[in-house]
XYZ file of C-alpha atoms in Angstrom:
653
model
C -1.414 7.654 -20.679
C -1.704 7.702 -24.463
C 0.521 6.106 -27.079
C 4.312 6.082 -26.842
C 6.104 9.297 -27.675
C 7.032 8.216 -31.198
C 3.421 8.892 -32.235
C 2.629 12.472 -33.179
C -0.172 13.773 -31.018
C -2.424 16.656 -31.932
C -3.766 18.494 -28.909
C -6.962 20.349 -29.563
C -7.178 23.909 -28.354
C -10.507 24.845 -29.775
C -12.515 27.752 -28.557
C -16.014 26.664 -29.342
C -18.461 29.333 -30.327
C -21.301 27.202 -29.036
C -21.973 25.098 -25.955
C -20.672 21.552 -26.230
C -24.117 20.035 -25.886
C -27.120 21.968 -27.141
C -30.411 20.283 -27.978
C -29.158 19.167 -31.374
C -25.936 17.828 -29.938
C -27.913 15.712 -27.513
C -28.718 13.453 -30.471
C -25.055 13.082 -31.435
C -24.560 9.461 -30.417
C -24.667 6.137 -32.185
C -26.772 3.144 -31.239
C -25.573 0.445 -28.904
C -22.639 -1.720 -30.015
C -22.148 -5.183 -28.548
C -18.552 -6.450 -28.316
C -17.951 -10.039 -27.178
C -14.725 -10.688 -25.311
C -12.153 -11.893 -27.840
C -10.692 -14.237 -25.241
C -11.183 -15.202 -21.613
C -9.553 -17.679 -19.251
C -8.513 -18.122 -15.619
C -4.972 -17.479 -14.466
C -2.832 -19.374 -11.989
C -2.507 -17.826 -8.561
C -0.763 -14.481 -8.957
C 1.510 -15.369 -6.040
C 2.821 -18.291 -8.138
C 3.604 -16.112 -11.200
C 7.112 -14.585 -11.183
C 6.693 -10.788 -11.324
C 7.848 -9.130 -14.522
C 9.680 -5.895 -13.747
C 10.502 -2.713 -15.641
C 14.262 -2.747 -16.046
C 16.289 0.430 -16.448
C 16.256 1.699 -20.021
C 17.692 4.685 -21.799
C 14.520 5.740 -23.654
C 12.363 6.794 -20.729
C 9.165 8.324 -22.035
C 6.838 11.156 -21.244
C 3.364 9.967 -22.199
C 1.749 12.678 -24.345
C -1.469 14.325 -23.268
C -4.168 13.498 -25.769
C -6.668 16.347 -25.688
C -10.159 16.854 -27.015
C -12.343 19.851 -27.904
C -13.461 21.800 -24.864
C -14.792 25.254 -24.086
C -11.828 27.488 -23.260
C -13.917 30.597 -22.585
C -14.462 30.952 -18.848
C -16.814 32.689 -16.445
C -16.109 34.619 -13.225
C -15.946 32.266 -10.253
C -18.518 33.317 -7.663
C -18.122 30.139 -5.578
C -14.610 30.655 -4.196
C -14.084 29.697 -0.556
C -11.266 31.963 0.578
C -11.459 31.425 4.348
C -11.414 28.278 6.479
C -12.176 27.519 10.105
C -11.586 24.137 11.747
C -8.830 21.817 10.597
C -9.418 18.697 8.530
C -8.651 15.383 10.253
C -5.054 14.443 10.971
C -3.309 11.699 9.025
C -4.091 8.301 10.541
C -1.409 6.315 8.706
C 0.833 6.656 5.668
C 3.351 4.637 3.714
C 5.339 4.814 0.487
C 3.740 3.622 -2.706
C 5.415 2.679 -5.966
C 8.018 5.199 -7.149
C 11.700 5.707 -7.826
C 13.713 3.424 -5.536
C 10.625 1.648 -4.151
C 11.569 -1.825 -2.942
C 9.291 -4.864 -2.852
C 9.644 -8.629 -3.047
C 10.234 -8.326 -6.807
C 13.115 -5.880 -6.382
C 13.664 -2.142 -6.808
C 11.395 -0.035 -8.996
C 12.836 2.302 -11.619
C 10.636 4.994 -13.163
C 10.383 4.615 -16.938
C 7.301 6.683 -17.738
C 5.673 9.957 -16.731
C 3.150 10.810 -15.483
C 2.565 8.041 -12.906
C -1.224 7.613 -13.451
C -1.569 6.814 -9.751
C -4.603 4.792 -8.759
C -5.447 2.673 -5.705
C -8.210 0.577 -4.175
C -8.690 -0.753 -0.667
C -10.338 -3.977 0.496
C -10.867 -5.653 3.870
C -7.230 -6.760 4.171
C -5.282 -5.250 1.272
C -4.430 -2.107 -0.651
C -3.664 -2.483 -4.364
C -1.906 0.343 -6.187
C -1.424 0.766 -9.927
C 0.902 3.225 -11.642
C 2.165 3.658 -15.181
C 2.822 0.677 -15.964
C 3.175 -1.407 -12.781
C 1.264 -2.529 -9.702
C 1.852 -3.787 -6.178
C -0.209 -5.496 -3.489
C 0.150 -4.243 0.103
C -1.345 -5.273 3.388
C -3.100 -2.435 5.167
C -0.029 -1.666 7.259
C 1.962 -0.893 4.111
C 3.990 -4.113 3.844
C 4.486 -5.147 0.211
C 3.107 -8.632 -0.474
C 3.621 -8.750 -4.253
C 5.471 -6.585 -6.725
C 6.343 -4.128 -7.955
C 5.409 -5.912 -11.171
C 4.456 -4.952 -14.699
C 0.679 -5.014 -15.058
C 0.834 -7.508 -17.913
C 2.213 -9.981 -15.364
C -1.467 -10.586 -14.647
C -1.817 -11.850 -18.251
C 1.122 -14.267 -18.238
C 0.111 -17.214 -20.429
C -2.963 -15.416 -21.783
C -1.453 -14.750 -25.199
C -1.920 -11.834 -27.579
C -1.364 -8.159 -26.918
C -2.648 -8.304 -23.328
C 0.356 -10.506 -22.518
C 2.985 -8.873 -24.727
C 2.062 -5.174 -24.413
C 2.300 -3.223 -21.193
C 0.915 0.173 -22.141
C -0.545 1.575 -18.942
C -3.393 3.981 -18.208
C -4.375 1.467 -15.523
C -7.270 1.368 -13.093
C -7.936 -0.802 -10.065
C -11.337 -1.087 -8.378
C -12.432 -3.129 -5.367
C -15.929 -4.607 -5.751
C -17.256 -4.590 -2.174
C -20.493 -6.291 -3.234
C -18.689 -9.435 -4.403
C -15.324 -9.122 -2.592
C -13.352 -9.009 -5.859
C -10.593 -6.908 -7.419
C -10.716 -5.527 -10.985
C -7.543 -4.338 -12.727
C -7.425 -3.091 -16.307
C -5.118 -1.433 -18.806
C -5.128 -1.065 -22.566
C -2.881 -2.797 -25.114
C -2.012 -0.546 -28.052
C 1.672 -0.810 -29.030
C 1.322 -4.016 -31.043
C -1.745 -2.668 -32.825
C -0.329 0.682 -33.951
C -0.195 0.918 -37.740
C -1.722 -2.537 -38.229
C -5.142 -4.062 -38.741
C -4.968 -5.655 -35.301
C -7.555 -4.071 -32.984
C -6.630 -2.293 -29.818
C -7.550 -4.191 -26.659
C -8.864 -3.379 -23.239
C -7.433 -5.996 -20.882
C -9.391 -6.704 -17.703
C -8.540 -9.069 -14.841
C -11.186 -9.913 -12.209
C -9.992 -11.757 -9.110
C -11.684 -15.074 -8.354
C -11.761 -14.279 -4.627
C -11.046 -11.514 -2.153
C -7.328 -12.356 -2.277
C -5.578 -10.048 -4.766
C -2.621 -12.460 -4.887
C -4.913 -15.307 -5.953
C -6.131 -16.282 -9.411
C -7.933 -13.993 -11.887
C -10.537 -14.336 -14.602
C -8.923 -12.617 -17.579
C -10.616 -10.884 -20.523
C -9.696 -8.956 -23.655
C -12.158 -6.718 -25.499
C -11.234 -5.438 -29.002
C -11.798 -1.904 -30.217
C -11.061 -0.266 -33.569
C -10.638 3.160 -31.945
C -7.701 3.824 -29.635
C -9.461 3.815 -26.182
C -7.507 6.462 -24.282
C -7.906 7.474 -20.629
C -10.099 4.505 -19.533
C -11.830 4.951 -16.161
C -13.717 2.140 -14.413
C -16.801 2.358 -12.208
C -18.612 -0.251 -10.092
C -22.393 -0.673 -10.360
C -24.583 -3.635 -9.342
C -25.497 -4.616 -12.903
C -22.189 -3.967 -14.699
C -18.677 -2.634 -14.583
C -18.904 0.680 -16.429
C -16.064 2.489 -18.157
C -15.422 5.698 -20.087
C -12.794 6.279 -22.773
C -11.676 9.121 -25.026
C -11.457 7.523 -28.457
C -8.982 8.427 -31.200
C -8.792 7.483 -34.839
C -5.155 7.931 -35.730
C -4.273 11.317 -34.289
C -7.819 12.685 -34.415
C -10.229 12.744 -31.510
C -13.264 10.662 -32.470
C -15.517 11.175 -29.446
C -16.065 9.636 -26.038
C -17.402 6.126 -25.444
C -19.414 4.782 -22.514
C -18.919 1.061 -21.794
C -20.818 -1.538 -19.749
C -19.154 -4.899 -19.078
C -21.235 -7.933 -18.082
C -20.352 -8.066 -14.383
C -22.284 -11.260 -13.605
C -20.497 -13.219 -16.331
C -17.093 -11.827 -15.409
C -17.557 -12.704 -11.735
C -18.264 -16.279 -12.856
C -15.397 -16.437 -15.357
C -17.789 -17.014 -18.269
C -17.480 -15.468 -21.738
C -18.702 -11.882 -21.446
C -19.849 -9.024 -23.628
C -19.441 -5.279 -23.451
C -22.143 -2.902 -24.615
C -21.113 0.602 -25.540
C -22.421 3.871 -26.878
C -20.062 6.055 -28.874
C -20.645 9.815 -28.613
C -19.671 12.439 -31.139
C -16.443 14.464 -31.025
C -18.365 17.175 -29.126
C -17.970 15.223 -25.880
C -14.901 14.047 -23.990
C -13.610 13.450 -20.499
C -16.624 11.573 -19.102
C -16.515 9.614 -15.834
C -18.785 6.687 -14.859
C -20.315 6.686 -11.398
C -18.960 4.122 -8.933
C -20.881 2.805 -5.943
C -19.488 3.457 -2.467
C -20.864 1.532 0.511
C -23.206 -1.447 0.442
C -26.518 0.369 0.095
C -27.513 -0.327 -3.487
C -29.036 2.212 -5.869
C -32.815 1.903 -6.269
C -33.763 -1.148 -8.327
C -33.278 -0.566 -12.041
C -31.166 2.574 -11.607
C -28.966 3.430 -14.581
C -25.315 4.225 -14.200
C -24.513 7.944 -14.383
C -21.783 9.556 -16.477
C -20.688 13.160 -15.919
C -18.451 15.551 -17.847
C -17.738 19.263 -17.946
C -20.242 21.273 -19.942
C -19.787 24.916 -20.796
C -18.314 27.418 -18.340
C -21.369 27.232 -16.070
C -22.625 23.662 -16.352
C -21.926 19.963 -16.044
C -23.410 17.290 -18.315
C -24.989 14.062 -17.096
C -25.907 10.897 -19.008
C -27.876 7.831 -17.862
C -26.753 4.439 -19.123
C -29.241 1.572 -18.710
C -27.865 -1.779 -19.871
C -29.737 -4.985 -20.639
C -27.342 -7.858 -21.310
C -30.214 -10.225 -22.135
C -31.520 -7.959 -24.902
C -29.248 -5.169 -26.093
C -32.180 -3.552 -27.905
C -33.386 -2.455 -24.469
C -30.094 -0.751 -23.583
C -30.216 3.044 -23.638
C -27.979 6.045 -23.115
C -29.911 9.247 -22.498
C -28.472 12.716 -22.222
C -26.743 14.923 -21.832
C -28.741 16.749 -19.186
C -27.267 20.141 -18.332
C -26.690 20.789 -14.620
C -26.283 24.517 -13.890
C -23.291 25.283 -11.656
C -21.395 28.385 -10.575
C -19.284 29.848 -13.368
C -15.667 28.774 -13.665
C -12.581 29.045 -15.821
C -10.488 25.941 -16.437
C -7.114 26.164 -14.702
C -4.454 27.090 -17.286
C -7.318 26.999 -19.836
C -6.941 23.240 -19.582
C -3.201 23.361 -20.366
C 0.089 23.936 -18.532
C 0.759 26.714 -15.998
C 1.226 25.246 -12.486
C 4.440 26.680 -10.956
C 6.986 24.933 -8.712
C 9.787 26.119 -6.471
C 13.293 26.415 -7.886
C 12.461 25.953 -11.554
C 10.696 27.635 -14.427
C 9.214 24.282 -15.457
C 5.437 24.379 -15.195
C 3.099 21.405 -14.813
C -0.004 20.217 -16.641
C -3.384 20.955 -15.079
C -5.674 18.464 -16.909
C -8.395 20.997 -16.131
C -10.262 20.146 -19.333
C -12.045 17.224 -17.611
C -13.645 16.107 -14.371
C -11.232 14.159 -12.194
C -11.513 10.548 -11.056
C -13.738 9.437 -9.234
C -17.444 10.146 -9.743
C -18.443 8.671 -6.380
C -22.075 7.633 -5.819
C -23.853 6.975 -2.524
C -27.469 6.158 -1.664
C -28.609 7.591 1.683
C -32.156 6.272 1.472
C -33.921 9.638 1.337
C -31.592 10.955 -1.388
C -28.820 9.925 -3.773
C -25.570 11.866 -4.115
C -22.697 12.088 -6.584
C -19.444 13.876 -5.712
C -16.840 14.950 -8.253
C -14.223 17.677 -8.791
C -12.144 19.499 -11.387
C -9.427 22.171 -11.416
C -10.270 25.842 -11.953
C -8.646 29.278 -11.979
C -9.965 31.543 -9.179
C -10.282 35.216 -10.020
C -7.714 36.156 -7.352
C -5.056 33.932 -8.909
C -3.564 30.519 -8.239
C -5.510 27.311 -8.747
C -8.468 25.837 -6.919
C -10.361 22.570 -6.660
C -13.999 23.011 -7.685
C -16.051 20.263 -6.035
C -19.749 19.359 -6.213
C -22.335 17.279 -4.455
C -24.966 16.487 -7.095
C -28.318 15.222 -5.862
C -31.292 13.594 -7.596
C -29.336 12.163 -10.547
C -32.315 9.946 -11.400
C -34.722 12.904 -11.501
C -33.742 16.534 -11.968
C -30.043 16.587 -11.074
C -28.937 19.676 -9.156
C -25.751 20.916 -7.529
C -26.876 20.652 -3.895
C -23.599 22.230 -2.760
C -20.395 23.354 -4.448
C -17.418 25.642 -4.008
C -13.929 26.372 -5.263
C -11.436 25.567 -2.526
C -8.807 28.316 -2.815
C -7.981 29.717 0.649
C -4.836 31.361 -0.798
C -3.182 31.886 -4.190
C -1.239 28.627 -4.271
C -2.225 26.023 -6.855
C -4.485 23.118 -5.892
C -5.253 20.657 -8.672
C -5.405 16.993 -9.764
C -8.009 16.205 -7.087
C -10.111 13.194 -6.149
C -13.300 13.355 -4.063
C -15.407 10.856 -2.106
C -18.122 10.717 0.566
C -18.343 8.394 3.571
C -21.414 6.645 5.003
C -22.557 9.561 7.198
C -22.106 12.250 4.519
C -18.593 13.507 5.285
C -16.937 14.657 2.052
C -13.174 14.561 1.500
C -11.019 15.890 -1.346
C -7.356 15.034 -1.911
C -5.141 16.978 -4.355
C -1.677 18.233 -5.278
C -0.509 21.592 -3.873
C 2.257 23.760 -5.349
C 3.445 27.332 -5.892
C 6.465 29.292 -7.053
C 7.863 29.016 -3.513
C 7.024 25.383 -2.695
C 7.567 22.034 -4.365
C 4.463 19.965 -5.103
C 2.962 18.448 -1.958
C 0.037 16.133 -1.231
C -2.838 17.632 0.754
C -6.477 16.972 1.559
C -9.452 18.666 3.137
C -13.079 17.840 3.799
C -16.301 18.652 5.554
C -18.872 17.134 7.881
C -22.653 17.482 7.518
C -22.674 20.037 10.348
C -20.377 22.423 8.432
C -22.013 25.230 6.434
C -22.995 24.116 2.956
C -20.364 24.662 0.291
C -17.425 24.875 2.701
C -14.370 22.724 3.348
C -12.108 22.692 6.387
C -8.494 23.862 6.664
C -6.307 21.492 4.672
C -3.978 18.849 6.107
C -0.622 18.130 4.468
C -0.259 14.410 3.881
C 3.271 14.701 2.490
C 5.478 17.733 1.851
C 7.337 17.570 -1.429
C 11.089 18.172 -1.232
C 11.735 18.321 -4.958
C 10.358 19.857 -8.156
C 10.042 18.315 -11.600
C 12.332 19.846 -14.204
C 14.216 19.009 -17.391
C 11.298 19.901 -19.666
C 9.010 17.270 -18.127
C 5.573 18.842 -17.634
C 3.249 15.848 -17.229
C 1.977 15.438 -13.653
C -0.374 12.958 -11.998
C -2.869 12.414 -14.804
C -5.221 11.371 -11.996
C -5.209 10.469 -8.310
C -7.453 8.265 -6.194
C -9.495 8.685 -3.009
C -11.316 5.523 -1.883
C -13.366 4.353 1.137
C -12.314 1.451 3.335
C -15.092 -1.171 3.042
C -14.521 -2.476 6.579
C -15.879 0.694 8.211
C -17.040 2.789 5.220
C -15.543 5.887 6.828
C -11.737 5.675 6.501
C -10.452 7.498 3.407
C -7.414 6.150 1.512
C -5.678 8.644 -0.773
C -2.755 8.139 -3.130
C -1.004 10.423 -5.617
C 2.389 11.697 -6.778
C 5.127 13.782 -5.130
C 8.936 14.175 -5.401
C 11.661 13.765 -2.792
C 14.313 15.497 -4.914
C 14.289 17.725 -7.970
C 14.774 15.962 -11.280
C 13.055 14.079 -14.089
C 11.578 10.587 -14.101
C 12.089 10.313 -10.353
C 8.515 10.552 -9.068
C 7.349 8.935 -5.850
C 3.850 8.134 -4.622
C 2.391 8.164 -1.137
C -0.575 6.353 0.388
C -2.323 7.969 3.365
C -5.445 7.391 5.432
C -7.681 9.619 7.565
C -11.200 9.696 8.980
C -13.532 12.261 10.497
C -14.163 12.224 14.236
C -17.941 12.370 13.822
C -17.927 8.941 12.121
C -17.074 6.595 14.980
C -17.870 2.985 15.805
C -20.530 3.891 18.378
C -22.645 5.341 15.528
C -22.774 1.968 13.803
C -25.657 -0.462 13.934
C -25.240 -4.145 14.845
C -25.095 -5.210 11.218
C -22.312 -2.661 10.571
C -20.238 -3.968 13.478
C -20.774 -7.517 12.305
C -19.601 -6.557 8.815
C -16.156 -5.596 10.083
C -15.468 -9.215 11.016
C -16.486 -10.704 7.657
C -13.477 -10.054 5.424
C -14.455 -12.700 2.908
C -17.433 -14.710 1.758
C -16.509 -17.842 3.680
C -16.515 -15.944 6.954
C -19.693 -14.079 6.102
C -21.507 -17.387 5.685
C -20.223 -18.713 9.000
C -23.122 -17.246 10.966
C -25.992 -18.480 13.013
C -29.299 -19.342 11.378
C -30.868 -16.548 13.421
C -28.456 -13.952 11.960
C -29.089 -15.147 8.413
C -32.845 -15.058 9.005
C -32.604 -11.465 10.316
C -30.825 -10.380 7.141
C -33.268 -12.192 4.849
C -36.210 -10.564 6.589
C -34.568 -7.130 6.446
C -33.932 -7.497 2.715
C -37.482 -8.618 2.007
C -38.996 -5.753 4.007
C -36.784 -3.186 2.281
C -37.343 -4.655 -1.179
C -33.660 -5.426 -1.668
C -33.535 -9.216 -1.919
C -30.358 -9.048 -3.973
C -27.877 -11.880 -4.195
C -24.816 -9.726 -3.606
C -26.214 -7.797 -0.653
C -25.262 -9.778 2.435
C -25.010 -7.253 5.187
C -27.173 -4.348 6.257
C -29.806 -2.304 4.506
C -30.040 1.434 5.056
C -33.553 2.571 5.851
C -35.278 5.803 6.797
C -32.782 8.431 8.072
C -33.438 10.470 11.196
C -31.687 13.223 13.108
C -28.553 15.114 12.053
C -28.223 18.127 9.803
C -27.620 19.003 6.187
C -29.602 16.043 4.945
C -26.918 13.505 5.917
C -27.913 11.701 9.062
C -27.334 8.606 11.086
C -28.916 5.654 9.373
C -30.702 3.473 11.929
C -31.357 -0.156 11.176
C -34.935 -1.320 10.899
C -35.876 -4.131 13.282
C -37.921 -6.599 11.270
C -41.133 -7.945 12.786
C -40.357 -11.473 13.841
C -42.418 -14.643 13.834
C -42.084 -17.736 15.970
C -38.534 -18.379 14.882
C -37.181 -14.896 15.526
C -37.023 -12.163 18.078
C -40.652 -10.992 18.008
C -43.977 -12.768 18.315
C -45.689 -12.890 14.921
C -49.116 -12.127 16.352
C -48.615 -8.887 18.222
C -44.981 -7.836 17.614
C -44.006 -7.997 21.321
C -40.907 -9.823 22.594
C -41.448 -13.537 23.093
C -41.320 -14.872 26.668
C -37.978 -16.580 26.115
C -36.379 -13.317 25.057
C -37.908 -11.477 28.037
C -36.290 -13.984 30.410
C -32.994 -13.602 28.585
C -33.177 -9.844 29.006
C -33.960 -10.128 32.708
C -30.917 -12.353 33.062
C -28.663 -9.887 31.264
C -30.094 -6.946 33.202
C -29.290 -8.650 36.535
C -25.728 -9.227 35.408
C -25.283 -5.602 34.398
C -26.668 -4.335 37.701
C -24.311 -6.545 39.687
C -21.333 -5.445 37.592
C -22.185 -1.791 38.175
C -22.367 -2.367 41.945
C -19.061 -4.261 41.807
C -20.704 -7.334 43.283
C -19.417 -10.819 42.524
C -20.857 -12.163 39.309
C -23.431 -14.754 40.444
C -25.563 -15.872 37.552
C -29.256 -16.498 37.950
C -29.062 -19.745 36.032
C -32.745 -20.498 36.422
C -33.857 -17.420 34.446
C -31.274 -18.072 31.745
C -32.335 -21.712 31.505
C -36.003 -20.734 31.280
C -35.209 -18.417 28.360
C -33.316 -21.127 26.501
C -36.002 -23.751 27.130
C -38.795 -21.495 25.866
C -36.865 -20.572 22.738
C -36.183 -24.222 21.949
C -39.814 -25.080 22.628
C -40.927 -22.363 20.153
C -38.701 -23.688 17.385
C -40.131 -26.374 15.046
């Protein structure tokens, strides 16, 4: 992240004598700014573009940490979870991601930068991973389909800094509502010390194939837009940045990109609100699952507040009339007191070396995951803290009612011993299971990759015993302290319950020799037999063309369900969550509402009872089941089946 090492970086270490966002500070933001894309086009198929690779070079660089003002005074942590009971799920699958010696179709990868800035997204058939400053496309078994390639390979032929610069801080997001991939990074090297604006470079796939073509965009910015983080929302792609003017922190910025235009490849605009220097390290919320937020819901941004609060903003965007766009906040969410790990700096120990690692505990960690359960909305997020007993812990939250009075419904600091857990990423699956992945290290162990989680039946504010995804067999040394910068935990859209986690580890001690690992797991309580018919059908629709290859009756069922639930939205093609029932802890199975059918559907429009044709069909199926259970030969009662078909055809116009 950040500019190359030749640029002097000033890291703020301010102890503020006041909270970062009092009532007066709440007004410290500018009005909306509209930025048109400076250029947009459509690329050739990525598979047809020769991958550009990072060759070995002598001036390998540690990307400097660009800090911002934050409250260094802490509070005693009264939310520490020091004991655990049942074990978190076992690893389902794992494979090597991009790292030193990684081999793909484009050749062997050589680390040139640290930290790796590991990020990943999963779709129906692929996993796409980005690191600093490269990417690769995998199938879901771990086979490399494209790469490793420099990220600016995506902008081959685009021109300008997006094509010539390859500066990193990348993000990749899968848009499950449209079956698209979004990859971005900034372009800053060619703009340093000139009047040329910095650029945010965004590529949006034209289909669900990440090796296909991309709509490409560049958006100019006079501030250096550091640490960009993307979020998916139905009305826009949202982003947060920490902005710098020269070497001085200039405040955070919240962005909204015109999603509808970018999905169509049309010229697009970004609307943004720039906050004062009092605020930094915000994250935009990103939608998990297919259940949309309530109509008109703003996107939510969250940051750390003082030592006993989080801050929340609401960003409503109107691309038709920017005068209607608003950013409100911050709202203060009271939480249990905490102290930032290493006071936001460097103190994480490793085995076999005195070299300590950065904590990045001055900010909430990617992602701010949003989910709508019908009877409530939840956000989950985490950051790194210093437990009173020593070591480092992951403080995680489930925030409810973000549209009303946001509250920390449950929270805790996961620190079952005095080892250091940090650089986490949190997410929640469709039944309310929460998972957290993170790095794990101590003076007697090299950094490893671990995760834990909870089910709705677990006591509130508790996580299960951690599972080691990968044990590290090396420690970082040679004066190199940067680690991770962020990691990524995402949900598989095919079942909405398999977690995919990726982050950094080492196989041998050294410098600029990091590896990454990709692992999957799921909770036993979220199984296929808990899924409704629409959920099961979704698993077999990996792209739009297959989704549309359905019977008229299936399409009519979905249209009726959307109308009854008030969600007649173009991008929503599968199921709609309705009233929850059963379960505990507020997260419950989500049954599917059977719409009342007319003459052309399953129910009679006059009295809501099954039509005669369907009753005959059911009798036919019941006879078959009875015979199968008695192990009798399967003799079909063709007359009943024929009667059902004839009556259905007779009912149709």
